[in-house]
Coordinates of C-alpha atoms in Angstrom, one line a residue:
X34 CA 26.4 -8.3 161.6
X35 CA 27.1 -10.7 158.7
X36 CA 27.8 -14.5 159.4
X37 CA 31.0 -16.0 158.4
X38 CA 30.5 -18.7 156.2
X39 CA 31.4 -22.6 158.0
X40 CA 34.3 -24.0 156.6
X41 CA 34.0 -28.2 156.5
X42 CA 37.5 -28.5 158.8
X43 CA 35.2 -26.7 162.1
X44 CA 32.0 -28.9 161.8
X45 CA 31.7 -31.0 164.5
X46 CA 33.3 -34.4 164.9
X47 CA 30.3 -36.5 164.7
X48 CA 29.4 -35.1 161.7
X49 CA 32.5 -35.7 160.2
X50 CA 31.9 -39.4 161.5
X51 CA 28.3 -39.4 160.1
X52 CA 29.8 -38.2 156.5
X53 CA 32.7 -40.2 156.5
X54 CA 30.8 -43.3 156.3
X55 CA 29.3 -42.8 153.0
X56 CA 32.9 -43.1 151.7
X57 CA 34.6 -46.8 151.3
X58 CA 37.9 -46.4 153.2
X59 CA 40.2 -46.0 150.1
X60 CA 38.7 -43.0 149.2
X61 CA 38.4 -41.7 152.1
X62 CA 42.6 -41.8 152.8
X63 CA 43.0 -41.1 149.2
X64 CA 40.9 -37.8 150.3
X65 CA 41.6 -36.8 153.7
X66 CA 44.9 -38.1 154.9
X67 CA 47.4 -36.0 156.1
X68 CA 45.1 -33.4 155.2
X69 CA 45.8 -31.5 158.6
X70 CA 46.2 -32.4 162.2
X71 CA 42.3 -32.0 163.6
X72 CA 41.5 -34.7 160.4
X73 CA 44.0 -37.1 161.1
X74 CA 42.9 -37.4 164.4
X75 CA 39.2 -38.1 163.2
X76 CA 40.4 -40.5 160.9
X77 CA 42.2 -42.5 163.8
X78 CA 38.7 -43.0 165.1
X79 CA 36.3 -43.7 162.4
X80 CA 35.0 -46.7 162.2
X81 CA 36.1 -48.9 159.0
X82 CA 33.7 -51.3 156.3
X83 CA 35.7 -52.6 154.0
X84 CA 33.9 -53.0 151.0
X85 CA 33.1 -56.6 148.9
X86 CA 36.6 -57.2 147.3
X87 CA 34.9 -58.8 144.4
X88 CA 34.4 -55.7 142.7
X89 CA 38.1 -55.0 143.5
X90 CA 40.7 -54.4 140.9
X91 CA 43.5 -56.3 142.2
X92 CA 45.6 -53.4 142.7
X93 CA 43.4 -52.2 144.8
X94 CA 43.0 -54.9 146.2
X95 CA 46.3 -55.4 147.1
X96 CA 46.2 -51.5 148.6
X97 CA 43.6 -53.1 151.1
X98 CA 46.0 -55.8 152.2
X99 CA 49.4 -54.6 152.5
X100 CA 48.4 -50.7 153.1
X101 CA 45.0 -49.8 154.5
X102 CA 43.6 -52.9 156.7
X103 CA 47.2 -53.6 157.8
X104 CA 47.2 -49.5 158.9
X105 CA 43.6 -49.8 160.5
X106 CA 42.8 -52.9 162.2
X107 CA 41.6 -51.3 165.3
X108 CA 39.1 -49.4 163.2
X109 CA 37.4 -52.1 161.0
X110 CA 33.9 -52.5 162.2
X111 CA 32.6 -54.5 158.8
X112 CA 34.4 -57.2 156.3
X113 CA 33.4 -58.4 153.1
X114 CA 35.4 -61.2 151.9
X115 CA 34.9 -63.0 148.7
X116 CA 36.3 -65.4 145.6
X117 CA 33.8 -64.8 143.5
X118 CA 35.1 -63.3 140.3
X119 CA 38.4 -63.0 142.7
X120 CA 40.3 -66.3 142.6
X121 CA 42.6 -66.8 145.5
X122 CA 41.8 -63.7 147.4
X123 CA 41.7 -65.5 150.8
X124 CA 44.6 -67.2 150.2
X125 CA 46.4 -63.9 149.8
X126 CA 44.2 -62.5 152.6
X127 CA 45.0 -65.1 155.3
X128 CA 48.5 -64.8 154.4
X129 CA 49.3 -61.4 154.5
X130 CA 47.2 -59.6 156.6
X131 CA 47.2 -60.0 161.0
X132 CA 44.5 -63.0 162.1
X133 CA 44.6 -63.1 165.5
X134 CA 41.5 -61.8 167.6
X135 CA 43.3 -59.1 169.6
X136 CA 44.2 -57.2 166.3
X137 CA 40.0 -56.9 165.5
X138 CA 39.0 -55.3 168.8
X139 CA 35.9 -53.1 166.8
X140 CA 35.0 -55.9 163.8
X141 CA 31.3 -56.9 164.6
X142 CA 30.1 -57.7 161.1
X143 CA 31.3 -60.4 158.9
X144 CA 30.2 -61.3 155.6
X145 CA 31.6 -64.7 153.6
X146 CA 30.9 -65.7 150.0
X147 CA 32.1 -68.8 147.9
X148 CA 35.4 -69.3 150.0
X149 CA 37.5 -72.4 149.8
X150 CA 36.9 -74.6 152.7
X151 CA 40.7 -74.6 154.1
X152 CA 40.2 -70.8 154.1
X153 CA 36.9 -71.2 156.3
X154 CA 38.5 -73.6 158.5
X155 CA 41.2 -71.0 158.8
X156 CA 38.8 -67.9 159.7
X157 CA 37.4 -70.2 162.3
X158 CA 39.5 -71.0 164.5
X159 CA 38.8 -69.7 167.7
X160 CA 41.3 -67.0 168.5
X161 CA 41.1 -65.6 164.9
X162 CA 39.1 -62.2 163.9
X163 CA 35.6 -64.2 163.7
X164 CA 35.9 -64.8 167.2
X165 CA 34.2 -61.7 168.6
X166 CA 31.6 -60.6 165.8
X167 CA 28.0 -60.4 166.3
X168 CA 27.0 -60.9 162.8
X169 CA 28.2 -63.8 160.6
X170 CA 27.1 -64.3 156.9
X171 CA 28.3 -67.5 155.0
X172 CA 27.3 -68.3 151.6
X173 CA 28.7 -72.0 150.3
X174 CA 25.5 -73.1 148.5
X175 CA 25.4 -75.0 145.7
X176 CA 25.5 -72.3 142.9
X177 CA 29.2 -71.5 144.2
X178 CA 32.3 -72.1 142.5
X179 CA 33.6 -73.4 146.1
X180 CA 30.4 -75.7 146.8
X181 CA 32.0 -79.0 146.0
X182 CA 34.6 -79.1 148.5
X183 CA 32.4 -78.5 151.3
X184 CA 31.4 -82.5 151.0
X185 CA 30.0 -82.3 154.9
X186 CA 27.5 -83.0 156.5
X187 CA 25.8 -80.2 157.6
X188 CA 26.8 -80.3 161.6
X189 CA 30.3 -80.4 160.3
X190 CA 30.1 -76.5 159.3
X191 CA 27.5 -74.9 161.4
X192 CA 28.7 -76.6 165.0
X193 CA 32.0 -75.6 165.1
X194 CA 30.6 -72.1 163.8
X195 CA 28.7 -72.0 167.0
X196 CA 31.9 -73.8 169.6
X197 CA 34.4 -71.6 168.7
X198 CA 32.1 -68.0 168.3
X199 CA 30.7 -67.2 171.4
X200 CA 29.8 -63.6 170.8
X201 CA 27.6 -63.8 168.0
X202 CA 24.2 -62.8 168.1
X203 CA 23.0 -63.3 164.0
X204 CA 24.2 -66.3 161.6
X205 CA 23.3 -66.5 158.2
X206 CA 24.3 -69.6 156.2
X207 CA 23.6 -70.8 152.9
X208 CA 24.8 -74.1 152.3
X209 CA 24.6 -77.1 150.1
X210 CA 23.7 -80.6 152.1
X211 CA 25.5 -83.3 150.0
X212 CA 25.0 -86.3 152.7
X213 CA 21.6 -86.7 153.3
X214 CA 21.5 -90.6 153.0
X215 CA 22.8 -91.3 156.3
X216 CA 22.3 -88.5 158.2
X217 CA 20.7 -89.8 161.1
X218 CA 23.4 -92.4 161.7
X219 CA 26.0 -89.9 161.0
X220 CA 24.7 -87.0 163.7
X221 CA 24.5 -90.0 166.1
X222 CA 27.5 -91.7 165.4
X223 CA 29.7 -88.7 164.3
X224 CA 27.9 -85.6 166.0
X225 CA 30.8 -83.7 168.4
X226 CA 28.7 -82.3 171.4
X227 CA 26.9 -79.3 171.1
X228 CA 27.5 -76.7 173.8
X229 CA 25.1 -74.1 175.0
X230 CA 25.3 -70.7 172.9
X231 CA 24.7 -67.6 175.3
X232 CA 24.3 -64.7 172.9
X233 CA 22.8 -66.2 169.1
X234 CA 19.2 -64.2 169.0
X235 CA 18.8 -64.8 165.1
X236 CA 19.7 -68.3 162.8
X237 CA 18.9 -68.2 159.7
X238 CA 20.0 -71.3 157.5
X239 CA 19.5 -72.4 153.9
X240 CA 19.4 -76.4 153.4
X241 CA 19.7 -77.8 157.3
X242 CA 19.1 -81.4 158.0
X243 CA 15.8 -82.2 160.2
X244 CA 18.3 -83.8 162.4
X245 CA 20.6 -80.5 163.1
X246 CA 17.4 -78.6 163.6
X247 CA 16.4 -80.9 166.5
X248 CA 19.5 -81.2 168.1
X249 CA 20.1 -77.0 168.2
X250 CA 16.8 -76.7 169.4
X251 CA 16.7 -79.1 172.2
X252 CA 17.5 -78.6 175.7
X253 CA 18.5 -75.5 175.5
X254 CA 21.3 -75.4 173.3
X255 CA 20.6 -72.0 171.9
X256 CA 19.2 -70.5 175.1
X257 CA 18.6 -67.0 173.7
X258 CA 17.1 -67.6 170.0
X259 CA 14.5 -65.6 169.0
X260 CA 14.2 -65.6 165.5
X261 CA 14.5 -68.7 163.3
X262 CA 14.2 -69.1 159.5
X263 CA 15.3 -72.5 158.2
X264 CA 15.0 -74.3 154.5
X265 CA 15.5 -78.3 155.1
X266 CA 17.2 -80.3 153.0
X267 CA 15.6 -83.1 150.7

């Protein structure tokens, strides 16, 4: 008896998930939405990573914003969010699109580069969408366009990181130390209280002061580290 051939609308749902990730999401509507009833169901549920919007025509960019993020917050797992070669894009980012915590339910995995530092601040506070990820990448080193504004000491960035994200598990961040002179009086003097992390297994940081070092490290303040890589300042 002769097989019928399998049509792509029967295979199963996980294998429509599996293939659907190899597509960045605005193909993947451009594609498959509306297509038929069974699809749109699957595309309720797949899980979302939205792509590095530096390579981003702004039209399309602007499709993410006001159409397909807006549409699918629920969904994003991963976020890529950039000003390099893409001047104010978190400005119109934080501005148009939803910020507050409840709206990300799935985002796990966030991924920074060469932000202003009003936008960071923004991003951090602690009832926006960074507040439950497990993976935070930041990259404000010195060969950004951004760097210059971040004119902190080192505690100033990576401390509130840790306060006001209590579910992350992995930090990258790639900074540029500009206040080195007076550091020790200035983590003594200046320092807010670090509290105890419960969850960061991985810290990876590029240019941290000898005096940040010690104080994460002592008594316990990063109870479930496991995996350190750090560059120290000169």
């Amino acid at each position: 008896m002769d097989k019928q051939p399998t049509l792509f609308e029967v295979l199963p749902v996980e294998l429509f998930h599996v293939i659907f990730e190899y597509l960045a999401p605005h193909d993947l509507f451009m594609a498959f939405d509306n297509l038929n009833q069974r699809v749109t169901c699957i595309l309720a549920r797949q899980p979302l990573f939205i792509p590095n919007n530096r390579n981003m025509n702004i039209s399309l960019y602007f499709d993410y914003l006001t159409s397909i993020i807006p549409n699918h917050l629920s969904q994003i797992v991963y976020l890529h969010l950039s000003e390099r070669y893409a001047p104010h894009a978190l400005d119109y980012f934080i501005s148009t699109v939803p910020l507050e915590a409840y709206n990300w339910p799935a985002l796990k995995a966030v991924i920074i580069e060469d932000v202003p530092f009003h936008a960071l601040e923004t991003l951090l506070d602690d009832n926006f969408l960074l507040s439950q990820a497990h993976f935070l990448s930041i990259d404000i080193g010195a060969h950004r366009y951004h760097h210059s504004e971040y004119n902190n000491y080192d505690f100033d960035i990576i401390l509130p990181i840790l306060e006001y994200l209590p579910e992350l598990r992995s930090l990258y961040i790639r900074m540029h130390n500009h206040t080195l002179s007076n550091h020790s009086f200035a983590i003594d003097q200046c320092c807010p209280p670090m509290i105890i992390h419960q969850n960061l297994h991985t810290l990876m940081v590029h240019e941290c002061s000898r005096e940040l070092l010690v104080l994460m490290l002592n008594d316990g303040h990063l109870s479930q580290l496991c995996r350190l890589r750090v560059s120290l300042a000169w």
